[in-house]
Amino acid sequence: MSDSDLAYTGASEALRMFRSGQLSPVELLEAQLSRIAASAGSLNAVCFTYADEAMEKARRAEARYAARASDLGPLEGIMTALKDENMMAGKITTYGSVLYAEHVASTNAPVVQRLLDAGAIVHARTTTPEFSCAPFCHSRQWGITRNPWNADFTPGGSSGGSGVALAAGLTTLATGSDIGGSIRIPASACGVVGFKPPYGRVPSTPPFNLDHYNHPGPMARTVEDCLLMQNVLAGPHPQDIASLKPKLELSADRRGVQGWKIAYSLDFGFMEVDPDVRANTLRAVDVFRSLGAEVVEVELPWSWDVYHAAATHHATLFGAWLAEYLDDRQSSLTTYAADFARKSLSVTTRDYLKSLDVEGRIYGHFGPLMEEYDLFLCPTLAVPAVKADFEMRDPLLINGKPIDPYLGWTMAWPFNMLSRCPVLALPSGHAATGVPTGIQLVGRTYDDQAVFRAGFAYESAVGGWFAAPETRPTLPF
């Protein structure tokens, strides 16, 4: 096995090989640490590595597999990268901000503790925009993170470093969080798999565990690996009142979608969508038809008013949280974080109430629609990606028309509004620039199993991703 093939070994495959003795966690770690070092100058996806500690744990896992230990964890020996917002006790967590450059966490976030308890090896921390408040991935703290398929473009955000680390073979699994698309945006732009669980499925920490737009979740290169990680992350937590009981254990259901009815929309009825995104989404639609599903284009009574309601929600809670830094620390903020915080100052509780009314209205249509369909399909992004150094003050055109540069080029945010709907983000192809495009598989409320069942069927039909050198990005190392 070449070093590249080794680094791209998936979690499920690696676990099988660990048990059979064909592969060691030490070998996998060495391959990925080598790629992290080689990619630092070109991709800038990893901000910290924990090589010595990770190697010690890898050797311990190697010995446990050799001894056929009876208590191996579900992720025993699997390399996992943490987004630079997940607190890990004794380690610096900067949240992508120079204000927290030396901040050492005293406790583990729930998702971190669950990964460690499952035997995962945290070998790296991935870059994120400041306070995870942007759909791209650059900050004053970490600089610009670049897309491995085309370095001129962003890998998306806010879990951008995680998306790059997966696409470039720097890790096996990675954490993400999604308050406006922050798992699904980089999943699309990097060509990987990401899951936005229903609100409460994966525990979080205050105050954002109480924001129903907030969804911690897994990122991987395959549907099976994403499911494996989700089963570790999910379940009630004693410190998160919003976490759902009982724990949902997903199965690798490969029965397919024969006889299913699938609804789809290319543009939600009002958005401008890039031609490459449209073409690749229609190809995905054809894949599901070939699998025996009836796929029907539907109309949605949505408009830019729905988008503005989502932006109001973000400003009211997330923006207000950032506004505490609009004091003598303001000069240390990135322009996009400062602008986002200032916007919150003009939002009223009445504005927020109106945004909730819009949320209720769109589900009043979408909920009954989903009684008729097993699944809803749409693009993840309206364009493959924006430029790597894109700012939310920059003008943005799609099909020659000006678009709101905040989230107007993304199509993930409606499903933060429809927060109890699970969403699996999958690759749909590549644009002319080489940047991947993606689709979202949206399920009925809390029906996580259905989106994974459809994801398995789609992945099997298209042959998966990253399995061979020709399906991976061409990297300068």
Coordinates of C-alpha atoms in Angstrom, one line a residue:
M1 CA 0.0 0.0 0.0
S2 CA 1.4 3.4 -1.0
D3 CA 1.7 6.2 1.6
S4 CA -1.1 8.0 -0.1
D5 CA -3.4 5.0 -0.1
L6 CA -2.5 4.4 3.5
A7 CA -3.4 8.0 4.5
Y8 CA -6.8 7.8 2.8
T9 CA -7.8 4.5 4.5
G10 CA -11.2 5.0 5.9
A11 CA -12.2 4.4 9.5
S12 CA -14.4 1.3 8.8
E13 CA -11.7 -0.2 6.6
A14 CA -8.9 0.6 9.1
L15 CA -10.8 -1.0 11.9
R16 CA -11.1 -4.2 9.9
M17 CA -7.4 -4.1 9.0
F18 CA -6.4 -3.3 12.6
R19 CA -8.3 -6.4 13.8
S20 CA -6.7 -8.7 11.1
G21 CA -3.2 -7.3 11.6
Q22 CA -3.0 -6.0 8.1
L23 CA -2.5 -2.4 9.4
S24 CA -1.3 -0.8 12.5
P25 CA -2.6 2.5 14.0
V26 CA 1.0 3.5 14.2
E27 CA 1.4 3.2 10.4
L28 CA -1.8 5.2 9.8
L29 CA -0.7 7.9 12.1
E30 CA 2.8 8.2 10.6
A31 CA 1.3 8.5 7.1
Q32 CA -1.1 11.3 8.1
L33 CA 1.4 13.2 10.2
S34 CA 3.7 13.2 7.2
R35 CA 1.0 14.7 5.0
I36 CA 0.1 17.3 7.6
A37 CA 3.7 18.5 7.7
A38 CA 4.0 18.5 3.9
S39 CA 0.7 20.4 3.4
A40 CA 1.2 23.1 5.9
G41 CA 2.5 25.7 3.4
S42 CA 0.0 25.0 0.7
L43 CA -3.3 24.1 2.4
N44 CA -2.9 25.5 6.0
A45 CA -5.7 23.2 7.3
V46 CA -4.1 22.1 10.6
C47 CA -3.2 24.5 13.4
F48 CA -1.9 22.1 16.0
T49 CA -0.6 18.6 16.0
Y50 CA -0.2 16.3 19.0
A51 CA 2.3 13.9 17.5
D52 CA 4.0 12.6 20.7
E53 CA 0.8 11.9 22.6
A54 CA -0.9 10.5 19.5
M55 CA 2.0 8.2 18.8
E56 CA 1.9 6.9 22.4
K57 CA -1.9 6.2 22.0
A58 CA -1.3 4.6 18.6
R59 CA 1.3 2.2 20.1
R60 CA -1.1 1.4 22.9
A61 CA -3.9 0.7 20.4
E62 CA -1.6 -1.4 18.3
A63 CA -0.8 -3.6 21.4
R64 CA -4.4 -3.9 22.3
Y65 CA -5.3 -5.2 18.8
A66 CA -2.4 -7.6 18.9
A67 CA -3.6 -8.9 22.2
R68 CA -7.2 -9.1 20.9
A69 CA -8.5 -7.1 23.8
S70 CA -12.1 -7.7 24.5
D71 CA -13.0 -4.0 25.3
L72 CA -11.8 -2.3 22.1
G73 CA -13.7 1.0 21.5
P74 CA -15.7 1.6 18.3
L75 CA -13.1 4.0 17.1
E76 CA -10.0 2.4 18.7
G77 CA -6.9 3.7 17.0
I78 CA -8.7 5.9 14.5
M79 CA -7.1 9.3 13.8
T80 CA -9.6 12.2 14.4
A81 CA -9.0 15.9 13.9
L82 CA -10.8 18.4 16.1
K83 CA -12.1 21.7 14.8
D84 CA -10.5 24.6 16.6
E85 CA -13.6 25.3 18.7
N86 CA -14.0 21.9 20.4
M87 CA -12.5 22.2 23.9
M88 CA -10.0 19.6 24.8
A89 CA -8.7 19.6 28.4
G90 CA -5.2 20.9 28.7
K91 CA -5.0 22.0 25.1
I92 CA -5.2 25.4 23.5
T93 CA -8.5 26.2 21.8
T94 CA -8.4 29.5 20.0
Y95 CA -11.8 29.6 18.2
G96 CA -9.8 31.0 15.3
S97 CA -9.3 34.3 17.2
V98 CA -6.1 36.1 18.3
L99 CA -8.0 37.0 21.5
Y100 CA -7.8 33.3 22.5
A101 CA -4.3 32.5 21.2
E102 CA -3.2 31.2 24.6
H103 CA -6.5 29.9 25.8
V104 CA -6.2 26.4 27.4
A105 CA -9.4 24.5 27.9
S106 CA -10.0 23.0 31.4
T107 CA -12.6 20.4 30.3
N108 CA -13.4 18.3 27.3
A109 CA -16.5 19.2 25.2
P110 CA -19.0 16.4 25.1
V111 CA -18.1 15.4 21.6
V112 CA -14.4 15.3 22.5
Q113 CA -15.0 13.2 25.5
R114 CA -17.1 10.7 23.5
L115 CA -14.5 10.4 20.8
L116 CA -11.7 9.8 23.4
D117 CA -13.9 7.3 25.3
A118 CA -14.5 5.5 22.0
G119 CA -10.7 5.0 21.5
A120 CA -10.2 7.7 18.8
I121 CA -6.8 9.3 18.7
V122 CA -6.8 13.1 18.4
H123 CA -3.7 13.9 16.4
A124 CA -4.5 17.3 15.0
R125 CA -6.7 20.4 15.4
T126 CA -8.1 22.1 12.3
T127 CA -8.5 25.7 11.3
T128 CA -11.7 27.7 11.5
P129 CA -12.7 31.3 10.8
E130 CA -12.9 33.5 13.8
F131 CA -15.5 32.2 16.3
S132 CA -16.8 30.0 13.4
C133 CA -18.9 32.9 12.2
A134 CA -18.1 32.7 8.4
P135 CA -18.8 30.3 5.5
F136 CA -15.2 30.6 4.4
C137 CA -12.0 29.7 6.3
H138 CA -9.5 32.5 7.0
S139 CA -8.6 34.4 10.2
R140 CA -6.1 36.8 11.7
Q141 CA -5.1 33.9 13.9
W142 CA -4.5 31.2 11.3
G143 CA -4.3 32.9 7.9
I144 CA -6.0 31.5 4.8
T145 CA -7.0 27.9 4.5
R146 CA -7.1 26.8 0.9
N147 CA -9.2 24.2 -1.0
P148 CA -7.1 21.1 -1.9
W149 CA -8.8 20.8 -5.3
N150 CA -8.0 24.4 -6.3
A151 CA -6.0 26.6 -4.0
D152 CA -7.5 29.8 -5.4
F153 CA -10.8 28.9 -3.7
T154 CA -12.1 28.5 -0.1
P155 CA -12.8 25.1 1.3
G156 CA -15.8 26.6 2.9
G157 CA -16.5 27.2 6.5
S158 CA -16.7 27.3 9.3
S159 CA -15.4 23.7 9.5
G160 CA -13.1 24.4 6.6
G161 CA -9.9 22.9 8.1
S162 CA -11.8 19.7 8.8
G163 CA -13.0 19.5 5.2
V164 CA -9.5 20.0 3.9
A165 CA -7.9 17.6 6.3
L166 CA -10.3 14.8 5.1
A167 CA -10.0 15.6 1.4
A168 CA -6.1 15.8 1.6
G169 CA -5.7 12.6 3.6
L170 CA -4.5 14.4 6.8
T171 CA -7.0 12.6 9.0
T172 CA -9.5 9.8 9.0
L173 CA -12.4 11.5 10.7
A174 CA -13.0 15.2 11.7
T175 CA -15.4 17.1 13.9
G176 CA -17.7 19.8 12.6
S177 CA -20.4 22.1 13.8
D178 CA -23.3 23.6 11.9
I179 CA -25.2 26.7 12.8
G180 CA -25.8 27.9 9.2
G181 CA -24.2 25.2 7.2
S182 CA -20.8 25.0 8.7
I183 CA -20.5 21.2 8.3
R184 CA -22.3 21.0 4.9
I185 CA -20.6 24.0 3.2
P186 CA -17.1 22.6 3.5
A187 CA -18.4 19.0 2.8
S188 CA -19.6 20.3 -0.5
A189 CA -16.6 22.5 -1.4
C190 CA -14.1 19.8 -0.4
G191 CA -16.0 16.8 -1.8
V192 CA -16.5 14.9 1.5
V193 CA -19.4 13.7 3.6
G194 CA -21.0 15.6 6.4
F195 CA -24.0 15.1 8.6
K196 CA -26.2 17.8 10.2
P197 CA -28.1 15.8 12.9
P198 CA -31.5 16.9 14.1
Y199 CA -31.3 19.5 16.9
G200 CA -30.4 17.8 20.2
R201 CA -29.1 14.5 18.7
V202 CA -25.5 15.4 19.5
P203 CA -24.9 17.2 22.8
S204 CA -23.3 20.7 23.0
T205 CA -22.4 23.3 25.6
P206 CA -24.1 26.5 26.7
P207 CA -25.3 28.8 25.5
F208 CA -25.5 27.4 22.0
N209 CA -26.9 24.0 23.0
L210 CA -30.1 26.0 23.5
D211 CA -30.0 27.5 20.0
H212 CA -32.0 25.2 17.8
Y213 CA -29.9 26.2 14.8
N214 CA -26.8 24.6 16.4
H215 CA -25.8 21.1 15.3
P216 CA -22.4 19.4 16.2
G217 CA -21.8 16.5 13.9
P218 CA -19.4 14.2 12.0
M219 CA -17.4 14.7 8.9
A220 CA -15.7 11.8 6.9
R221 CA -14.9 10.6 3.4
T222 CA -17.5 7.9 3.3
V223 CA -21.1 7.4 4.4
E224 CA -20.2 4.4 6.5
D225 CA -17.5 6.4 8.3
C226 CA -19.9 9.3 8.9
L227 CA -22.4 6.9 10.4
L228 CA -19.8 5.2 12.6
M229 CA -18.7 8.6 14.0
Q230 CA -22.3 9.7 14.4
N231 CA -23.1 6.7 16.5
V232 CA -20.3 7.7 18.9
L233 CA -21.3 11.3 19.1
A234 CA -25.0 10.9 19.5
G235 CA -27.0 10.4 22.7
P236 CA -28.2 12.3 25.8
H237 CA -25.8 14.1 28.0
P238 CA -26.4 15.0 31.6
Q239 CA -25.2 18.6 31.1
D240 CA -27.2 19.3 28.0
I241 CA -30.9 19.7 28.7
A242 CA -31.6 19.8 24.9
S243 CA -30.0 16.4 24.2
L244 CA -32.4 13.8 23.0
K245 CA -33.4 10.6 24.8
P246 CA -33.0 7.8 24.1
K247 CA -29.8 7.5 22.0
L248 CA -30.5 6.7 18.4
E249 CA -28.2 3.9 17.1
L250 CA -27.9 4.0 13.3
S251 CA -27.5 0.8 11.2
A252 CA -25.7 0.5 7.9
D253 CA -28.9 0.0 6.0
R254 CA -28.0 -0.9 2.4
R255 CA -31.5 -1.9 1.2
G256 CA -31.6 0.9 -1.3
V257 CA -34.3 3.3 -2.3
Q258 CA -36.3 1.2 -4.7
G259 CA -39.9 2.5 -4.7
W260 CA -39.1 5.7 -2.7
K261 CA -40.6 9.0 -3.6
I262 CA -38.0 11.8 -3.6
A263 CA -38.7 15.5 -4.0
Y264 CA -36.1 17.9 -5.3
S265 CA -35.5 21.6 -5.9
L266 CA -32.6 23.1 -7.8
D267 CA -33.0 26.7 -6.4
F268 CA -35.8 26.8 -3.7
G269 CA -37.8 28.8 -6.3
F270 CA -35.8 32.0 -5.8
M271 CA -32.1 31.5 -5.6
E272 CA -29.5 32.0 -8.4
V273 CA -27.6 28.8 -8.9
D274 CA -24.3 28.2 -10.9
P275 CA -24.7 26.1 -14.0
D276 CA -22.2 23.5 -12.9
V277 CA -24.0 23.1 -9.6
R278 CA -27.3 22.7 -11.5
A279 CA -25.9 20.1 -13.9
N280 CA -24.3 18.0 -11.2
T281 CA -27.4 18.1 -9.1
L282 CA -29.5 16.9 -12.0
R283 CA -27.0 14.0 -12.5
A284 CA -27.5 13.1 -8.9
V285 CA -31.3 13.1 -9.5
D286 CA -30.7 10.7 -12.4
V287 CA -28.7 8.4 -10.1
F288 CA -31.6 8.1 -7.7
R289 CA -34.0 7.5 -10.6
S290 CA -31.7 4.7 -11.8
L291 CA -31.9 3.2 -8.3
G292 CA -35.7 2.8 -8.7
A293 CA -36.9 6.0 -6.9
E294 CA -39.5 8.3 -8.3
V295 CA -37.9 11.7 -8.2
V296 CA -40.2 14.8 -8.6
E297 CA -39.3 18.5 -8.8
V298 CA -41.4 20.4 -6.3
E299 CA -42.2 24.1 -5.8
L300 CA -41.4 25.7 -2.5
P301 CA -43.1 28.9 -1.3
W302 CA -39.8 30.4 -0.2
S303 CA -38.2 33.7 -1.0
W304 CA -35.4 36.0 0.1
D305 CA -37.6 36.9 3.1
V306 CA -36.9 33.4 4.4
Y307 CA -33.2 34.0 4.0
H308 CA -33.4 37.3 5.8
A309 CA -35.3 35.6 8.7
A310 CA -32.4 33.1 9.0
A311 CA -29.9 36.0 9.0
T312 CA -32.0 37.7 11.7
H313 CA -31.8 34.6 13.9
H314 CA -28.0 34.5 13.5
A315 CA -27.7 38.2 14.4
T316 CA -30.0 37.9 17.4
L317 CA -28.2 35.1 19.1
F318 CA -24.8 34.4 17.6
G319 CA -24.2 38.0 16.7
A320 CA -25.2 39.2 20.1
W321 CA -22.8 36.7 21.7
L322 CA -20.0 38.2 19.6
A323 CA -21.1 41.8 20.5
E324 CA -19.4 41.4 23.9
Y325 CA -16.1 41.9 22.0
L326 CA -17.1 45.3 20.7
D327 CA -15.1 47.0 23.4
D328 CA -11.3 47.6 23.7
R329 CA -10.9 44.2 22.0
Q330 CA -12.7 45.2 18.9
S331 CA -9.5 46.2 17.0
S332 CA -8.3 42.6 17.4
L333 CA -11.3 41.1 15.6
T334 CA -11.4 40.2 11.9
T335 CA -13.6 42.6 9.8
Y336 CA -16.2 39.9 9.2
A337 CA -16.5 39.1 13.0
A338 CA -16.7 42.7 13.9
D339 CA -19.3 43.5 11.2
F340 CA -21.4 40.5 12.2
A341 CA -21.3 41.6 15.9
R342 CA -22.3 45.2 15.0
K343 CA -25.2 44.0 12.9
S344 CA -26.7 42.4 16.0
L345 CA -26.9 45.8 17.8
S346 CA -29.8 46.9 15.5
V347 CA -31.8 43.7 15.8
T348 CA -34.8 43.8 18.1
T349 CA -36.8 41.0 19.9
R350 CA -39.7 41.9 17.6
D351 CA -37.4 41.1 14.6
Y352 CA -36.5 37.8 16.2
L353 CA -40.1 37.0 16.8
K354 CA -40.9 37.6 13.1
S355 CA -38.0 35.3 12.2
L356 CA -39.6 32.5 14.3
D357 CA -42.9 33.2 12.5
V358 CA -41.2 32.6 9.2
E359 CA -39.6 29.4 10.5
G360 CA -43.0 28.1 11.5
R361 CA -44.5 29.1 8.2
I362 CA -42.0 27.3 6.0
Y363 CA -42.3 24.1 8.0
G364 CA -46.0 24.5 7.7
H365 CA -45.5 23.7 4.1
F366 CA -42.4 21.5 4.2
G367 CA -43.8 19.2 6.9
P368 CA -46.9 18.2 4.9
L369 CA -44.8 18.0 1.8
M370 CA -42.5 15.4 3.5
E371 CA -45.6 13.3 4.3
E372 CA -45.7 12.6 0.6
Y373 CA -42.0 12.0 0.1
D374 CA -39.3 9.9 1.7
L375 CA -36.6 12.4 1.0
F376 CA -35.9 15.9 -0.2
L377 CA -32.8 16.6 -2.4
C378 CA -31.2 19.9 -3.3
P379 CA -27.7 21.5 -3.9
T380 CA -25.6 22.4 -0.8
L381 CA -24.0 25.5 -2.3
A382 CA -25.3 27.8 -5.1
V383 CA -21.7 28.1 -6.4
P384 CA -18.9 25.5 -6.1
A385 CA -17.0 27.9 -3.8
V386 CA -16.0 31.6 -3.5
K387 CA -12.3 32.7 -3.5
A388 CA -10.1 31.7 -0.6
D389 CA -9.7 35.3 0.6
F390 CA -13.3 36.2 0.2
E391 CA -14.7 38.8 2.6
M392 CA -18.4 39.3 3.4
R393 CA -18.0 42.9 2.3
D394 CA -16.9 41.7 -1.2
P395 CA -19.4 42.0 -4.1
L396 CA -20.7 38.6 -5.3
L397 CA -22.4 37.8 -8.6
I398 CA -24.1 34.5 -9.6
N399 CA -25.3 34.4 -13.2
G400 CA -24.5 38.1 -13.4
K401 CA -26.8 39.0 -10.6
P402 CA -25.7 40.6 -7.3
I403 CA -26.1 38.2 -4.3
D404 CA -25.9 38.8 -0.5
P405 CA -22.3 37.8 0.3
Y406 CA -23.1 36.5 3.8
L407 CA -24.9 33.2 3.1
G408 CA -26.6 34.0 -0.2
W409 CA -24.3 31.7 -2.1
T410 CA -25.1 28.8 0.2
M411 CA -28.2 26.6 0.4
A412 CA -27.7 25.0 3.8
W413 CA -29.2 27.6 6.1
P414 CA -32.9 26.6 5.5
F415 CA -32.3 23.3 7.3
N416 CA -30.9 25.1 10.3
M417 CA -34.3 26.8 10.4
L418 CA -35.9 23.3 9.8
S419 CA -33.7 22.2 12.6
R420 CA -35.3 18.8 13.4
C421 CA -34.7 17.6 9.9
P422 CA -31.5 15.4 9.5
V423 CA -29.4 16.4 6.5
L424 CA -26.6 14.3 4.9
A425 CA -24.3 16.2 2.6
L426 CA -22.7 14.3 -0.2
P427 CA -20.5 15.1 -3.2
S428 CA -22.2 15.5 -6.6
G429 CA -19.3 16.1 -8.9
H430 CA -16.8 18.8 -9.8
A431 CA -17.1 22.2 -11.5
A432 CA -14.9 23.4 -14.3
T433 CA -12.6 24.9 -11.7
G434 CA -12.0 21.5 -10.2
V435 CA -13.8 22.4 -7.0
P436 CA -16.3 19.8 -5.9
T437 CA -20.1 20.4 -5.8
G438 CA -22.5 18.8 -3.4
I439 CA -26.1 17.7 -2.6
Q440 CA -28.1 17.6 0.5
L441 CA -30.3 14.7 1.4
V442 CA -33.0 16.0 3.8
G443 CA -35.1 13.7 5.8
R444 CA -38.4 13.9 7.7
T445 CA -37.9 15.2 11.3
Y446 CA -35.7 12.9 13.4
D447 CA -35.6 10.3 10.6
D448 CA -31.8 10.0 10.5
Q449 CA -31.8 6.4 9.3
A450 CA -33.5 7.3 6.1
V451 CA -30.9 9.8 4.9
F452 CA -28.1 7.4 5.6
R453 CA -30.0 4.6 3.8
A454 CA -30.3 6.9 0.8
G455 CA -26.6 8.0 1.2
F456 CA -25.4 4.4 1.1
A457 CA -27.4 3.7 -2.1
Y458 CA -26.1 6.9 -3.8
E459 CA -22.5 6.3 -2.8
S460 CA -22.6 2.7 -4.0
A461 CA -24.1 3.8 -7.3
V462 CA -21.5 6.5 -8.0
G463 CA -18.6 4.4 -6.8
G464 CA -17.7 6.4 -3.7
W465 CA -15.0 9.0 -3.4
F466 CA -11.2 9.1 -2.7
A467 CA -10.8 5.3 -3.1
A468 CA -8.3 5.6 -6.0
P469 CA -5.5 8.2 -6.7
E470 CA -7.4 9.6 -9.7
T471 CA -10.4 10.4 -7.5
R472 CA -8.3 12.5 -5.1
P473 CA -7.0 16.1 -5.4
T474 CA -3.6 16.5 -7.0
L475 CA -1.5 17.9 -4.2
P476 CA 2.0 19.5 -4.2
F477 CA 3.4 16.8 -1.9

